[in-house]
CSV table of C-alpha atoms and ligand atoms in Angstrom, one decimal:
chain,number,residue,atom,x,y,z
A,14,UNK,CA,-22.0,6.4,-7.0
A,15,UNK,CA,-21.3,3.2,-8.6
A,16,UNK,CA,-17.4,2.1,-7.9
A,17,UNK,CA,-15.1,1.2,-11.4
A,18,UNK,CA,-12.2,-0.8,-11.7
A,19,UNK,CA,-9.9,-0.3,-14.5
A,20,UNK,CA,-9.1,-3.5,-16.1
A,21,UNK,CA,-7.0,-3.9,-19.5
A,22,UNK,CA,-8.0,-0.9,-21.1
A,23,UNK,CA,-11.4,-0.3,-19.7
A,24,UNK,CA,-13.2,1.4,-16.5
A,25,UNK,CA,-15.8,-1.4,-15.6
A,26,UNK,CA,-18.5,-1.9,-12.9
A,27,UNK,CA,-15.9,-3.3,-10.1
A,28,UNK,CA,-18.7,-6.2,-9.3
A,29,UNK,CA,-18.5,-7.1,-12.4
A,30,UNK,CA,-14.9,-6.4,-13.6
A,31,UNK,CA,-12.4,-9.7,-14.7
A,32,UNK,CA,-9.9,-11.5,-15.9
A,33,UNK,CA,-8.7,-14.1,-17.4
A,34,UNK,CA,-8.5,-17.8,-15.8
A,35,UNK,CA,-5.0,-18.3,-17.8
A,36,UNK,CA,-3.3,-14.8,-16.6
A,37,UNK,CA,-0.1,-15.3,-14.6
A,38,UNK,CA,-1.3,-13.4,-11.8
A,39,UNK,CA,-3.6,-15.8,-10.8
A,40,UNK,CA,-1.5,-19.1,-12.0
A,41,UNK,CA,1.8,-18.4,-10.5
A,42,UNK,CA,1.7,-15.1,-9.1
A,43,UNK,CA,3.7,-13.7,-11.5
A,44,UNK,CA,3.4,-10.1,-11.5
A,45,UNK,CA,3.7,-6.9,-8.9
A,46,UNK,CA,1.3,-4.6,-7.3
A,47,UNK,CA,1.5,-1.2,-5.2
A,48,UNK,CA,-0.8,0.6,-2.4
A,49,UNK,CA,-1.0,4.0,-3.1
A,50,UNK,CA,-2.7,6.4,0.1
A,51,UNK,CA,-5.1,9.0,-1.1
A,52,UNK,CA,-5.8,12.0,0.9
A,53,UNK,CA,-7.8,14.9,0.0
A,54,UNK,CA,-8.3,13.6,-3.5
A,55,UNK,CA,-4.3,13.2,-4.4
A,56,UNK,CA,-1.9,10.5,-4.5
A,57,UNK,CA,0.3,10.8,-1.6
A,58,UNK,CA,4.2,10.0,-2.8
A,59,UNK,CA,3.1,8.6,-6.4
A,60,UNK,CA,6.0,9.3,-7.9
A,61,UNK,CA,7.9,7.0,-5.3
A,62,UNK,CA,5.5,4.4,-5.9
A,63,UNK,CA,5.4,4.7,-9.6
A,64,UNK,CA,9.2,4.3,-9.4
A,65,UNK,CA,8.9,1.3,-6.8
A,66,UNK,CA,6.2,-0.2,-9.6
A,67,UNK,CA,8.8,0.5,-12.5
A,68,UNK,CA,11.8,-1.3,-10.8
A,69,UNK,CA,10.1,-4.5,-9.7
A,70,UNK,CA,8.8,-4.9,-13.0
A,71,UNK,CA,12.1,-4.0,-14.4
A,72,UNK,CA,13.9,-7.0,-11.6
A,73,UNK,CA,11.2,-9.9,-13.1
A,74,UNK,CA,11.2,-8.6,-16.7
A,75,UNK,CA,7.8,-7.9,-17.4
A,76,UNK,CA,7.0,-4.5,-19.7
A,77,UNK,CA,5.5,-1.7,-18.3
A,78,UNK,CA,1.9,-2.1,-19.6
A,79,UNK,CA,1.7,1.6,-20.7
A,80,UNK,CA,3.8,5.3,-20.5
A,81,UNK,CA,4.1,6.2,-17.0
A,82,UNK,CA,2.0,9.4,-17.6
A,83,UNK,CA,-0.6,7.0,-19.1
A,84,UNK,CA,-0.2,5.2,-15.9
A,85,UNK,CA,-1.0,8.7,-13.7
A,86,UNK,CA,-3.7,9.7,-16.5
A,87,UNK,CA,-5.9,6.5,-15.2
A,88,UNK,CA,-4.7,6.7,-11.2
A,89,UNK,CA,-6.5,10.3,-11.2
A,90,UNK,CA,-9.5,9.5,-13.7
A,91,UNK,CA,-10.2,6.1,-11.6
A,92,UNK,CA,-10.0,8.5,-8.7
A,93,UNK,CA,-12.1,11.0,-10.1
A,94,UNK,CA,-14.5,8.5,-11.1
A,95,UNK,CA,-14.9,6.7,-7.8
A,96,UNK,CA,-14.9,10.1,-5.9
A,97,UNK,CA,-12.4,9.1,-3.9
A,98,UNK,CA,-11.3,11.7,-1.3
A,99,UNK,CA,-9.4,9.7,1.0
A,100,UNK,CA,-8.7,6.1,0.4
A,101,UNK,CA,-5.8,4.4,-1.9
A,102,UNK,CA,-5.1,2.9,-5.1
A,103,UNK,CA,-4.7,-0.6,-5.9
A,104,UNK,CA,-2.6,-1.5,-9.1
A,105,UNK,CA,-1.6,-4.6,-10.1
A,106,UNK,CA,0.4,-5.9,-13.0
A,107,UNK,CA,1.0,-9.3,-14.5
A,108,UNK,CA,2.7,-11.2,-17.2
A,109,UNK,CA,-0.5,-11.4,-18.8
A,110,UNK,CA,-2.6,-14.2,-20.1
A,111,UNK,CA,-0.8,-17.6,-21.8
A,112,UNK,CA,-1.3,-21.1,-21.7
A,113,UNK,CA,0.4,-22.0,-18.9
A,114,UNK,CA,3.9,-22.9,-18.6
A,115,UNK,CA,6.3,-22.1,-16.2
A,116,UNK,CA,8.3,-20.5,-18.8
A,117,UNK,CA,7.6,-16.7,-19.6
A,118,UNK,CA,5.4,-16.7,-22.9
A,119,UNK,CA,6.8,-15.6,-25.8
A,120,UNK,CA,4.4,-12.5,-26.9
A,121,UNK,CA,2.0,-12.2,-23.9
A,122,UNK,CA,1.2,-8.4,-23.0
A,123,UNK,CA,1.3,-7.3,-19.0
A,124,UNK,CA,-2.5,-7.0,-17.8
A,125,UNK,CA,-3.2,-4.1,-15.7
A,126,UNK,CA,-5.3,-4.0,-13.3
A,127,UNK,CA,-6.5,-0.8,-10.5
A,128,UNK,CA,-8.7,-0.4,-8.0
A,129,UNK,CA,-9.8,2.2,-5.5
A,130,UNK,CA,-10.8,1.8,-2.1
A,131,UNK,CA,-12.7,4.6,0.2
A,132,UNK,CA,-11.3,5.1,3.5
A,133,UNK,CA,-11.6,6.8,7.2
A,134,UNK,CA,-8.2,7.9,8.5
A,135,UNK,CA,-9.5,9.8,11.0
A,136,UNK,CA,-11.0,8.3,14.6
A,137,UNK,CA,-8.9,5.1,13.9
A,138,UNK,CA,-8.5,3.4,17.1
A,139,UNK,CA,-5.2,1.9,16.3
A,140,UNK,CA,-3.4,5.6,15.8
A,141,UNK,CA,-4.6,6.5,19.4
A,142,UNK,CA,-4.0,3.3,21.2
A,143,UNK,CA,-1.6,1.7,19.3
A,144,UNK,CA,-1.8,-2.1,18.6
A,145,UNK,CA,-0.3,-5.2,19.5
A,146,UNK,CA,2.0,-7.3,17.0
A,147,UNK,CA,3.6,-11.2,17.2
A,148,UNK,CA,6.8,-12.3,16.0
A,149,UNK,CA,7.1,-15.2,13.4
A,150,UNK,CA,10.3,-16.8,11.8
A,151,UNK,CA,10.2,-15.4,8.0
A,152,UNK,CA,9.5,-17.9,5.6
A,153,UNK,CA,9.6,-15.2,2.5
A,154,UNK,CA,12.1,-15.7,-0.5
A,155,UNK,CA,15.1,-13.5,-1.1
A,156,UNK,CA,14.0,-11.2,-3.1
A,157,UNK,CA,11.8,-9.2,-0.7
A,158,UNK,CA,12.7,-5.7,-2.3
A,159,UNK,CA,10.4,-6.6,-5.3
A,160,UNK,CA,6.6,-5.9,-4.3
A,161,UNK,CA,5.5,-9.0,-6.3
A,162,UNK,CA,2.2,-10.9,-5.1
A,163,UNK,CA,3.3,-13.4,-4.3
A,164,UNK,CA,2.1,-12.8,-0.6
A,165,UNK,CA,1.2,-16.4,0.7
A,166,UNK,CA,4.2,-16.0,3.7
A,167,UNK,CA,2.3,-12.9,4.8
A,168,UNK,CA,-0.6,-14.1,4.7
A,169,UNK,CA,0.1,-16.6,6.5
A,170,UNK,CA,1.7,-14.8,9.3
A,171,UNK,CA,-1.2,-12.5,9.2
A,172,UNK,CA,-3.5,-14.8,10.1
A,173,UNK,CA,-1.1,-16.0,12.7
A,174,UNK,CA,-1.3,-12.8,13.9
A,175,UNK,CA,-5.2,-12.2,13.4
A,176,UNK,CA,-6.0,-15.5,15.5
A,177,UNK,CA,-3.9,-14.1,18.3
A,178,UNK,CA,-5.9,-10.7,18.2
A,179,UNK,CA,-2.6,-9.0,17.2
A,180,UNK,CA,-3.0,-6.3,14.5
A,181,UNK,CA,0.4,-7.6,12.5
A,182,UNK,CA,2.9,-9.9,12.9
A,183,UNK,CA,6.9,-8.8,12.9
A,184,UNK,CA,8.6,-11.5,10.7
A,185,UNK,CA,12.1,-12.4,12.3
A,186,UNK,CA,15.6,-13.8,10.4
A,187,UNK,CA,17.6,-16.4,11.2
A,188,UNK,CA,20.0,-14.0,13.1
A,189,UNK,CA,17.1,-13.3,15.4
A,190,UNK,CA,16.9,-9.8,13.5
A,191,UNK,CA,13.1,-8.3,12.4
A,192,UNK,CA,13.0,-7.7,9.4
A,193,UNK,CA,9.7,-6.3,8.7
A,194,UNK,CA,6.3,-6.8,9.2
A,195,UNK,CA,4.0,-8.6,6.4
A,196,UNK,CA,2.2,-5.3,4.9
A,197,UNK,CA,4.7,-3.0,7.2
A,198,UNK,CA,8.2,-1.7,7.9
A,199,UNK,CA,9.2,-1.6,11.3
A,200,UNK,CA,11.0,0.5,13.9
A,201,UNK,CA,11.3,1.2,17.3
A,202,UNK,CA,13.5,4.2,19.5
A,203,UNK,CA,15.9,3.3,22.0
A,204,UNK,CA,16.4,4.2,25.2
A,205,UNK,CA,18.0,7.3,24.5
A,206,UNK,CA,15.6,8.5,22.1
A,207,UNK,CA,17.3,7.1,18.9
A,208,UNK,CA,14.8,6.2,15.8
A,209,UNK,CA,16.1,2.9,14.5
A,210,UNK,CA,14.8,0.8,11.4
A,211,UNK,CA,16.4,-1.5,9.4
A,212,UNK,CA,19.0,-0.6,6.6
A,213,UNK,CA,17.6,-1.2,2.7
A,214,UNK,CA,18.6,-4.7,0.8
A,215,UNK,CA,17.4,-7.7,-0.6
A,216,UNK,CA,15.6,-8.5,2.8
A,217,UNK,CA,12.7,-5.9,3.0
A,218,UNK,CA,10.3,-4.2,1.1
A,219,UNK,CA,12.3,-0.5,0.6
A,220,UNK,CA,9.1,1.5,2.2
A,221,UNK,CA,7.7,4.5,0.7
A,222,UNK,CA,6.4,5.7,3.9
A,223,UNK,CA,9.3,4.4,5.3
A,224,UNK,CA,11.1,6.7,2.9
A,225,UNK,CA,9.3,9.5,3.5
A,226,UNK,CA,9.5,9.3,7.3
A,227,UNK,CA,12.8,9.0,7.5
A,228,UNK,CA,13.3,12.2,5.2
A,229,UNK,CA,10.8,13.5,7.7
A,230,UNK,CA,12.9,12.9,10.7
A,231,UNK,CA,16.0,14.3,9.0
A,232,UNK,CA,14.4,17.8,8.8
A,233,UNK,CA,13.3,17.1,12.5
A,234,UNK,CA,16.1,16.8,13.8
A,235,UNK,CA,15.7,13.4,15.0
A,236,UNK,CA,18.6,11.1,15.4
A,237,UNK,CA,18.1,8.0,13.4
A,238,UNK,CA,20.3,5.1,12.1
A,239,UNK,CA,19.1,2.2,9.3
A,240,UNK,CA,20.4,-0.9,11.0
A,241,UNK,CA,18.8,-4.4,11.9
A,242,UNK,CA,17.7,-4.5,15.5
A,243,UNK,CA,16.3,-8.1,17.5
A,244,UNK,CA,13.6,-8.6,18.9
A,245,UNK,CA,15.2,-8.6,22.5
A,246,UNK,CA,16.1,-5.1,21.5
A,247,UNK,CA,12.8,-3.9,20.6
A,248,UNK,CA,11.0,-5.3,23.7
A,249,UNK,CA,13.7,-3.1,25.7
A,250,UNK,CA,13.1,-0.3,23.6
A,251,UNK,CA,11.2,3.1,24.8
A,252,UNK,CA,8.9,2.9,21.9
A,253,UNK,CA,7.6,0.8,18.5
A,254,UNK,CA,5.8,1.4,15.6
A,255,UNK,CA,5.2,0.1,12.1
A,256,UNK,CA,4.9,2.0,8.8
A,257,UNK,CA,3.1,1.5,5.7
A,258,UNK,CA,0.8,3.2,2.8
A,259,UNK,CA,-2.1,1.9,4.9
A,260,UNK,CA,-0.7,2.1,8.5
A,261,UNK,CA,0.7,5.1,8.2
A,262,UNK,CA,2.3,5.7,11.3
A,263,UNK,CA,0.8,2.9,14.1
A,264,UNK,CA,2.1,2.7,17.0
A,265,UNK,CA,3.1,-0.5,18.6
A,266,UNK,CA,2.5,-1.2,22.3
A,267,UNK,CA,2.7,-5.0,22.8
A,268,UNK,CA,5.0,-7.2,21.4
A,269,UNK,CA,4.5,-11.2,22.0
A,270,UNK,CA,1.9,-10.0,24.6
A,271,UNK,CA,4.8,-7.8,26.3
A,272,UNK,CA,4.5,-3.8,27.0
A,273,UNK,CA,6.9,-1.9,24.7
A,274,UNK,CA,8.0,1.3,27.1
A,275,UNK,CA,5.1,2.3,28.9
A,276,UNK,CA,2.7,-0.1,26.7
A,277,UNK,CA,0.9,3.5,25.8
A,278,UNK,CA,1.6,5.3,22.1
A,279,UNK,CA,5.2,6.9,22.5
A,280,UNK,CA,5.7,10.4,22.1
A,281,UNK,CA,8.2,10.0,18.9
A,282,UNK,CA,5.4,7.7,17.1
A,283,UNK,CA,2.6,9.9,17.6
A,284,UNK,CA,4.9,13.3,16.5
A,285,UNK,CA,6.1,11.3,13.3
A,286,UNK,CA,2.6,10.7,12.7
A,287,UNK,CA,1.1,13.9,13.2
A,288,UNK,CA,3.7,15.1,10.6
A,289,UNK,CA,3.0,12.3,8.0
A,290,UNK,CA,-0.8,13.4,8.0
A,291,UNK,CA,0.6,17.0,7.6
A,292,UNK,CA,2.7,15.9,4.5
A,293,UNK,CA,-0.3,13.9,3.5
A,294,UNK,CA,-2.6,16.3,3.1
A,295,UNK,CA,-0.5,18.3,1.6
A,296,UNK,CA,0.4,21.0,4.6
A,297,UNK,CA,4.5,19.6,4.7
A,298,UNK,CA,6.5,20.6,1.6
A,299,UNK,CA,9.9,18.4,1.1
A,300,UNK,CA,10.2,14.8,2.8
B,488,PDD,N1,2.2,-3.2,2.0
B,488,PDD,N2,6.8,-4.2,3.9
B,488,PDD,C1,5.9,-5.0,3.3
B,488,PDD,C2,6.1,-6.5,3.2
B,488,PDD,C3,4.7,-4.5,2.7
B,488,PDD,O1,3.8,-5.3,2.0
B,488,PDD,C4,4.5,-3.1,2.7
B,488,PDD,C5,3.3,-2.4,2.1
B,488,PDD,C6,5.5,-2.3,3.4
B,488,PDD,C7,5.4,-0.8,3.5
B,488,PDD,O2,5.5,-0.2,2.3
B,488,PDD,P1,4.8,1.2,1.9
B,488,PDD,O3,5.2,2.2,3.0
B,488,PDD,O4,5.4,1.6,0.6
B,488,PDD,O5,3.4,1.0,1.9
B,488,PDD,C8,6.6,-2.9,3.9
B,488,PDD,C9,1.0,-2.7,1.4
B,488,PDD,C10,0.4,-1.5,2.1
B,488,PDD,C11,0.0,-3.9,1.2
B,488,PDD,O6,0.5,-4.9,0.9
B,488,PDD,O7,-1.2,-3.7,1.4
């Protein structure tokens, strides 16, 4: 089945799919994107992520490029077209195209750009053993609650984290805090048994998984609290994990090359995610 991208307006061969040398995407990273997890042929939360795709263009003044239920209308044809059972979107969105100049042009139009990606969820080693993670000081800008792509910190710190065979790297603030990882939020339960992650602001991406795991763990019954937590704290802690559209819900069991708990998947992580692939595929109503 050949694979299309949508691009501007058109569903083109994804090898062959472009854009302009002058867009602002590529120039000065000037634009947003969002991750959207497919399961069983739907868009898991995409309301959430349409909204999240809304407000950071709305926080760096760029138009939305169409209607949001244009927006949808293309997410589900692209999906239909690649056949894409389980797997995510890819959208991105950019100024658009101008001569460059640091200024914003005067009458350039956003370019939109989507993409679709097939993938396994199950038999995924890292949701059964869990993965290691570094910590790195977090060289990001202020503004981390817009999903722009401007992503070179994180990358960065991925790579950091790559070379030292960790799976992600947990960025840390001046007051010694995490704040998140670079493509995840994270958490970790305390000793007695309380789900911690840190509160929403400026500082981290505001998760849709996140989101929906905490709404999870409300109807649970599990005690939770939004709150910054060290890194200290977290290596003390009974259990870690990190969320995210791709990670869903991955267990952490080494931090810095140090067991977290019993340096095993904890019980909490691997319940939270056995009720995110419920929700994902549709068998969870609420969250
Ligand atoms: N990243 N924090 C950062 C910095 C992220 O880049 C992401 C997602 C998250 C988790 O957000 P969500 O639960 O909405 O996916 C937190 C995506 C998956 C990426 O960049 O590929």
């Amino acid at each position: 089945m050949p694979r299309y991208a949508y691009v501007n307006g058109q569903y083109l061969p994804h090898g062959r799919a472009a854009i302009h040398i002058e867009d602002r995407g590529y120039q000065f990273a000037d634009g947003i994107y969002e991750v959207v997890p497919v399961a069983a042929g739907r868009p898991v939360d995409e309301s959430q992520h349409l909204d999240r795709l809304e407000r950071s263009l709305s926080e760096l003044r760029i138009a939305m490029p169409m209607s949001r239920r244009a927006l949808e209308l293309v997410c589900h044809e692209l999906l239909r077209r690649n056949g894409i059972r389980d797997g995510l979107i890819y959208i991105q969105v950019t100024r658009g195209v101008a001569p460059r100049n640091h200024a914003f042009p005067a009458d350039a139009s956003p370019a939109l750009v989507m993409t679709t990606k097939r993938m396994n969820f199950t038999g995924q080693a890292k949701f059964t053993d869990g993965v290691s993670v570094i910590t790195v000081p977090d060289q990001r800008w202020a503004r981390r609650d817009i999903k722009t792509i401007n992503l070179l910190p994180n990358c960065l710190a991925k790579q950091t984290a790559t070379e030292a065979g960790a799976y992600e790297a947990l960025q840390v603030d001046d007051e010694g805090n995490v704040t998140e990882g670079t493509s995840s939020n994270a958490w970790i339960v305390t000793g007695n048994g309380k789900l911690i992650t840190r509160h929403l602001s400026d500082d981290i991406l505001h998760g849709v998984t996140r989101r929906t795991i905490l709404a999870i763990a409300a109807e649970e019954g599990v005690d939770f609290e939004e709150r910054p937590f060290t890194v200290a704290e977290a290596l003390a802690a009974n259990e870690a994990f990190v969320t995210s559209a791709t990670s869903f819900v991955t267990p952490v069991v080494r931090i810095d090359g140090k067991p977290v708990g019993d340096g095993v998947p904890g019980p909490l992580a691997q319940r939270l995610l056995a009720w995110y692939r419920d929700y994902m595929a549709g068998l969870r109503v609420g969250a």
